[in-house]
């Protein structure tokens, strides 16, 4: 009898599963058929000539727009670009470039690579690549910079209002995950990890062993500005400091095959050496897996500012004609059970922006030693440094490229023979504020948005005339407060200015050397590691 009941239950489950699958399949097939017929009729009958490829791209973008920003359609070239990012190797000019509104700008030429050898500088605007004008090129003009090693490419560029030309000989470019490591004060190993490509764990391991051999008895792992990358590399990096068999992250999804637990697989390098991890608001994804995992095991003290709070895992899915869909397949959870996703992409405000998880909704979890940690808003540092934060005005300055543009202007107005000569003082910051006025930099606060909505409502209710005078005065007050914010956030903003400016003169190595001597987060990490009682008490 029991056997019959069991068989009946299984049959019912299969029936419902099959019905559910068929229902979903029918709905998908139905919508595809509707779209296919619409697309065909539109292209065959529209009054003007249409471009099917552009229409389809717009349709795909529209379909993905309401999902999270990490679910994306990749063209064939973007698929190749993703492979390059993962491998850390490509052939080209060895420079980061940004193309916006048909303007291609050199962001950072790497020292000793083709663009640098050819004399290109950050801020240069490339206007022609060979005989092709950047403004006339359909697609990503940055693809034209790639090519076979040893091949020449003629570049026409604009610098400080003057046009110039140069020839670049392309070469193999290696993008190191660890561009810098050094022994500080004879006993502290400092390792900078900028990305989680296929080289990440091997290079961190190499740096760690080298520093220990040189006398390091404590380590700083700098993940500030690291936006993430390969999940498996994050697991392997944790494994350098944690025993074999420890859970680092768990992924959960409505699709059961994506539910997976990731554990350390190898013997560690060192499970005892005191460790500090530096993070900030642009540390995301794999950076949060490492910092959150080491924090949950009380294996490291995390210093800096709250991380970005991505909390989502993507996987590329092959499509036809060499294209791919990079789709969010799951959320990841730290060893204590935290999901550190900060933005809710399925609940948006009136402007369509994802809603940030409110602090009162954070849930409490416990580390291995019983310390309180929280979910919902990124990884929170154990020791917070105020100047490491990114306030709204600082984010707006970055988004508007104001810091980058000022660094370009500063570079051509100041000369330094070496890093020791470099100084950025209050007078320079005042000059930066004048630059913002000259370039008409503006940003809108949440307060302004709220009051603008209130004025719209007042107009609907026939009260605009009565409140407009008070609203004008309020706007002036807000504007004064925004100007004051530039002074109140001077340290925070100035740190970013100095970082960008130092790179112009002394490249990445110079930036890291400058930070070792001047950065508050690094100074706090060194101080903590040299006070073993304070370090241990922080982890209790």
PDB file of N, CA, C and O in Angstrom, residues 461-487:
ATOM      1  N   UNK A 461      -2.192  71.546  -7.603  1.00  0.00           N
ATOM      2  CA  UNK A 461      -3.196  71.963  -6.626  1.00  0.00           C
ATOM      3  C   UNK A 461      -3.439  73.472  -6.640  1.00  0.00           C
ATOM      4  O   UNK A 461      -4.149  74.000  -5.777  1.00  0.00           O
ATOM      5  N   UNK A 462      -2.818  74.156  -7.626  1.00  0.00           N
ATOM      6  CA  UNK A 462      -3.035  75.591  -7.757  1.00  0.00           C
ATOM      7  C   UNK A 462      -2.329  76.423  -6.720  1.00  0.00           C
ATOM      8  O   UNK A 462      -2.710  77.566  -6.456  1.00  0.00           O
ATOM      9  N   UNK A 463      -1.275  75.880  -6.117  1.00  0.00           N
ATOM     10  CA  UNK A 463      -0.556  76.577  -5.044  1.00  0.00           C
ATOM     11  C   UNK A 463       0.816  77.083  -5.463  1.00  0.00           C
ATOM     12  O   UNK A 463       1.550  77.637  -4.643  1.00  0.00           O
ATOM     13  N   UNK A 464       1.168  76.909  -6.740  1.00  0.00           N
ATOM     14  CA  UNK A 464       2.533  77.245  -7.174  1.00  0.00           C
ATOM     15  C   UNK A 464       2.865  78.709  -6.930  1.00  0.00           C
ATOM     16  O   UNK A 464       3.965  79.047  -6.488  1.00  0.00           O
ATOM     17  N   UNK A 465       1.911  79.598  -7.219  1.00  0.00           N
ATOM     18  CA  UNK A 465       2.160  81.037  -7.054  1.00  0.00           C
ATOM     19  C   UNK A 465       2.482  81.369  -5.601  1.00  0.00           C
ATOM     20  O   UNK A 465       3.331  82.215  -5.307  1.00  0.00           O
ATOM     21  N   UNK A 466       1.806  80.678  -4.687  1.00  0.00           N
ATOM     22  CA  UNK A 466       1.992  80.964  -3.264  1.00  0.00           C
ATOM     23  C   UNK A 466       3.328  80.443  -2.736  1.00  0.00           C
ATOM     24  O   UNK A 466       3.883  81.014  -1.791  1.00  0.00           O
ATOM     25  N   UNK A 467       3.821  79.349  -3.318  1.00  0.00           N
ATOM     26  CA  UNK A 467       5.029  78.723  -2.766  1.00  0.00           C
ATOM     27  C   UNK A 467       6.290  78.992  -3.593  1.00  0.00           C
ATOM     28  O   UNK A 467       7.391  78.658  -3.153  1.00  0.00           O
ATOM     29  N   UNK A 468       6.147  79.591  -4.780  1.00  0.00           N
ATOM     30  CA  UNK A 468       7.303  79.753  -5.679  1.00  0.00           C
ATOM     31  C   UNK A 468       8.405  80.611  -5.069  1.00  0.00           C
ATOM     32  O   UNK A 468       9.601  80.340  -5.249  1.00  0.00           O
ATOM     33  N   UNK A 469       8.018  81.657  -4.323  1.00  0.00           N
ATOM     34  CA  UNK A 469       9.026  82.528  -3.711  1.00  0.00           C
ATOM     35  C   UNK A 469       9.846  81.754  -2.671  1.00  0.00           C
ATOM     36  O   UNK A 469      11.078  81.842  -2.641  1.00  0.00           O
ATOM     37  N   UNK A 470       9.147  80.989  -1.838  1.00  0.00           N
ATOM     38  CA  UNK A 470       9.827  80.178  -0.825  1.00  0.00           C
ATOM     39  C   UNK A 470      10.692  79.113  -1.494  1.00  0.00           C
ATOM     40  O   UNK A 470      11.794  78.795  -1.012  1.00  0.00           O
ATOM     41  N   UNK A 471      10.205  78.585  -2.620  1.00  0.00           N
ATOM     42  CA  UNK A 471      10.958  77.549  -3.334  1.00  0.00           C
ATOM     43  C   UNK A 471      12.258  78.124  -3.905  1.00  0.00           C
ATOM     44  O   UNK A 471      13.315  77.481  -3.836  1.00  0.00           O
ATOM     45  N   UNK A 472      12.185  79.356  -4.443  1.00  0.00           N
ATOM     46  CA  UNK A 472      13.386  80.007  -4.986  1.00  0.00           C
ATOM     47  C   UNK A 472      14.426  80.228  -3.902  1.00  0.00           C
ATOM     48  O   UNK A 472      15.624  80.027  -4.109  1.00  0.00           O
ATOM     49  N   UNK A 473      13.968  80.644  -2.718  1.00  0.00           N
ATOM     50  CA  UNK A 473      14.877  80.854  -1.603  1.00  0.00           C
ATOM     51  C   UNK A 473      15.493  79.530  -1.157  1.00  0.00           C
ATOM     52  O   UNK A 473      16.681  79.443  -0.832  1.00  0.00           O
ATOM     53  N   UNK A 474      14.657  78.498  -1.199  1.00  0.00           N
ATOM     54  CA  UNK A 474      15.127  77.160  -0.825  1.00  0.00           C
ATOM     55  C   UNK A 474      16.195  76.668  -1.796  1.00  0.00           C
ATOM     56  O   UNK A 474      17.200  76.081  -1.383  1.00  0.00           O
ATOM     57  N   UNK A 475      15.983  76.925  -3.088  1.00  0.00           N
ATOM     58  CA  UNK A 475      16.972  76.531  -4.091  1.00  0.00           C
ATOM     59  C   UNK A 475      18.320  77.200  -3.836  1.00  0.00           C
ATOM     60  O   UNK A 475      19.371  76.567  -3.967  1.00  0.00           O
ATOM     61  N   UNK A 476      18.270  78.488  -3.480  1.00  0.00           N
ATOM     62  CA  UNK A 476      19.512  79.214  -3.192  1.00  0.00           C
ATOM     63  C   UNK A 476      20.211  78.609  -1.971  1.00  0.00           C
ATOM     64  O   UNK A 476      21.445  78.446  -1.964  1.00  0.00           O
ATOM     65  N   UNK A 477      19.425  78.252  -0.966  1.00  0.00           N
ATOM     66  CA  UNK A 477      19.988  77.652   0.244  1.00  0.00           C
ATOM     67  C   UNK A 477      20.660  76.315  -0.080  1.00  0.00           C
ATOM     68  O   UNK A 477      21.752  76.009   0.407  1.00  0.00           O
ATOM     69  N   UNK A 478      19.992  75.523  -0.918  1.00  0.00           N
ATOM     70  CA  UNK A 478      20.545  74.223  -1.313  1.00  0.00           C
ATOM     71  C   UNK A 478      21.833  74.411  -2.108  1.00  0.00           C
ATOM     72  O   UNK A 478      22.815  73.692  -1.909  1.00  0.00           O
ATOM     73  N   UNK A 479      21.846  75.408  -3.011  1.00  0.00           N
ATOM     74  CA  UNK A 479      23.030  75.676  -3.822  1.00  0.00           C
ATOM     75  C   UNK A 479      24.207  76.079  -2.936  1.00  0.00           C
ATOM     76  O   UNK A 479      25.348  75.633  -3.163  1.00  0.00           O
ATOM     77  N   UNK A 480      23.930  76.892  -1.919  1.00  0.00           N
ATOM     78  CA  UNK A 480      24.988  77.284  -0.972  1.00  0.00           C
ATOM     79  C   UNK A 480      25.510  76.054  -0.226  1.00  0.00           C
ATOM     80  O   UNK A 480      26.716  75.912   0.014  1.00  0.00           O
ATOM     81  N   UNK A 481      24.577  75.172   0.133  1.00  0.00           N
ATOM     82  CA  UNK A 481      24.967  73.958   0.857  1.00  0.00           C
ATOM     83  C   UNK A 481      25.810  73.045  -0.030  1.00  0.00           C
ATOM     84  O   UNK A 481      26.765  72.412   0.440  1.00  0.00           O
ATOM     85  N   UNK A 482      25.489  72.992  -1.318  1.00  0.00           N
ATOM     86  CA  UNK A 482      26.263  72.180  -2.255  1.00  0.00           C
ATOM     87  C   UNK A 482      27.684  72.721  -2.409  1.00  0.00           C
ATOM     88  O   UNK A 482      28.656  71.954  -2.468  1.00  0.00           O
ATOM     89  N   UNK A 483      27.803  74.034  -2.472  1.00  0.00           N
ATOM     90  CA  UNK A 483      29.141  74.638  -2.550  1.00  0.00           C
ATOM     91  C   UNK A 483      29.935  74.353  -1.270  1.00  0.00           C
ATOM     92  O   UNK A 483      31.151  74.110  -1.321  1.00  0.00           O
ATOM     93  N   UNK A 484      29.241  74.389  -0.138  1.00  0.00           N
ATOM     94  CA  UNK A 484      29.887  74.087   1.143  1.00  0.00           C
ATOM     95  C   UNK A 484      30.333  72.623   1.176  1.00  0.00           C
ATOM     96  O   UNK A 484      31.355  72.284   1.797  1.00  0.00           O
ATOM     97  N   UNK A 485      29.580  71.759   0.495  1.00  0.00           N
ATOM     98  CA  UNK A 485      29.915  70.337   0.466  1.00  0.00           C
ATOM     99  C   UNK A 485      31.289  70.112  -0.160  1.00  0.00           C
ATOM    100  O   UNK A 485      32.016  69.194   0.234  1.00  0.00           O
ATOM    101  N   UNK A 486      31.668  70.928  -1.122  1.00  0.00           N
ATOM    102  CA  UNK A 486      32.999  70.826  -1.721  1.00  0.00           C
ATOM    103  C   UNK A 486      34.095  71.047  -0.685  1.00  0.00           C
ATOM    104  O   UNK A 486      35.170  70.445  -0.757  1.00  0.00           O
ATOM    105  N   UNK A 487      33.806  71.936   0.288  1.00  0.00           N
ATOM    106  CA  UNK A 487      34.780  72.180   1.362  1.00  0.00           C
ATOM    107  C   UNK A 487      34.732  71.072   2.411  1.00  0.00           C
ATOM    108  O   UNK A 487      35.766  70.598   2.880  1.00  0.00           O
TER     109      UNK A 487
END
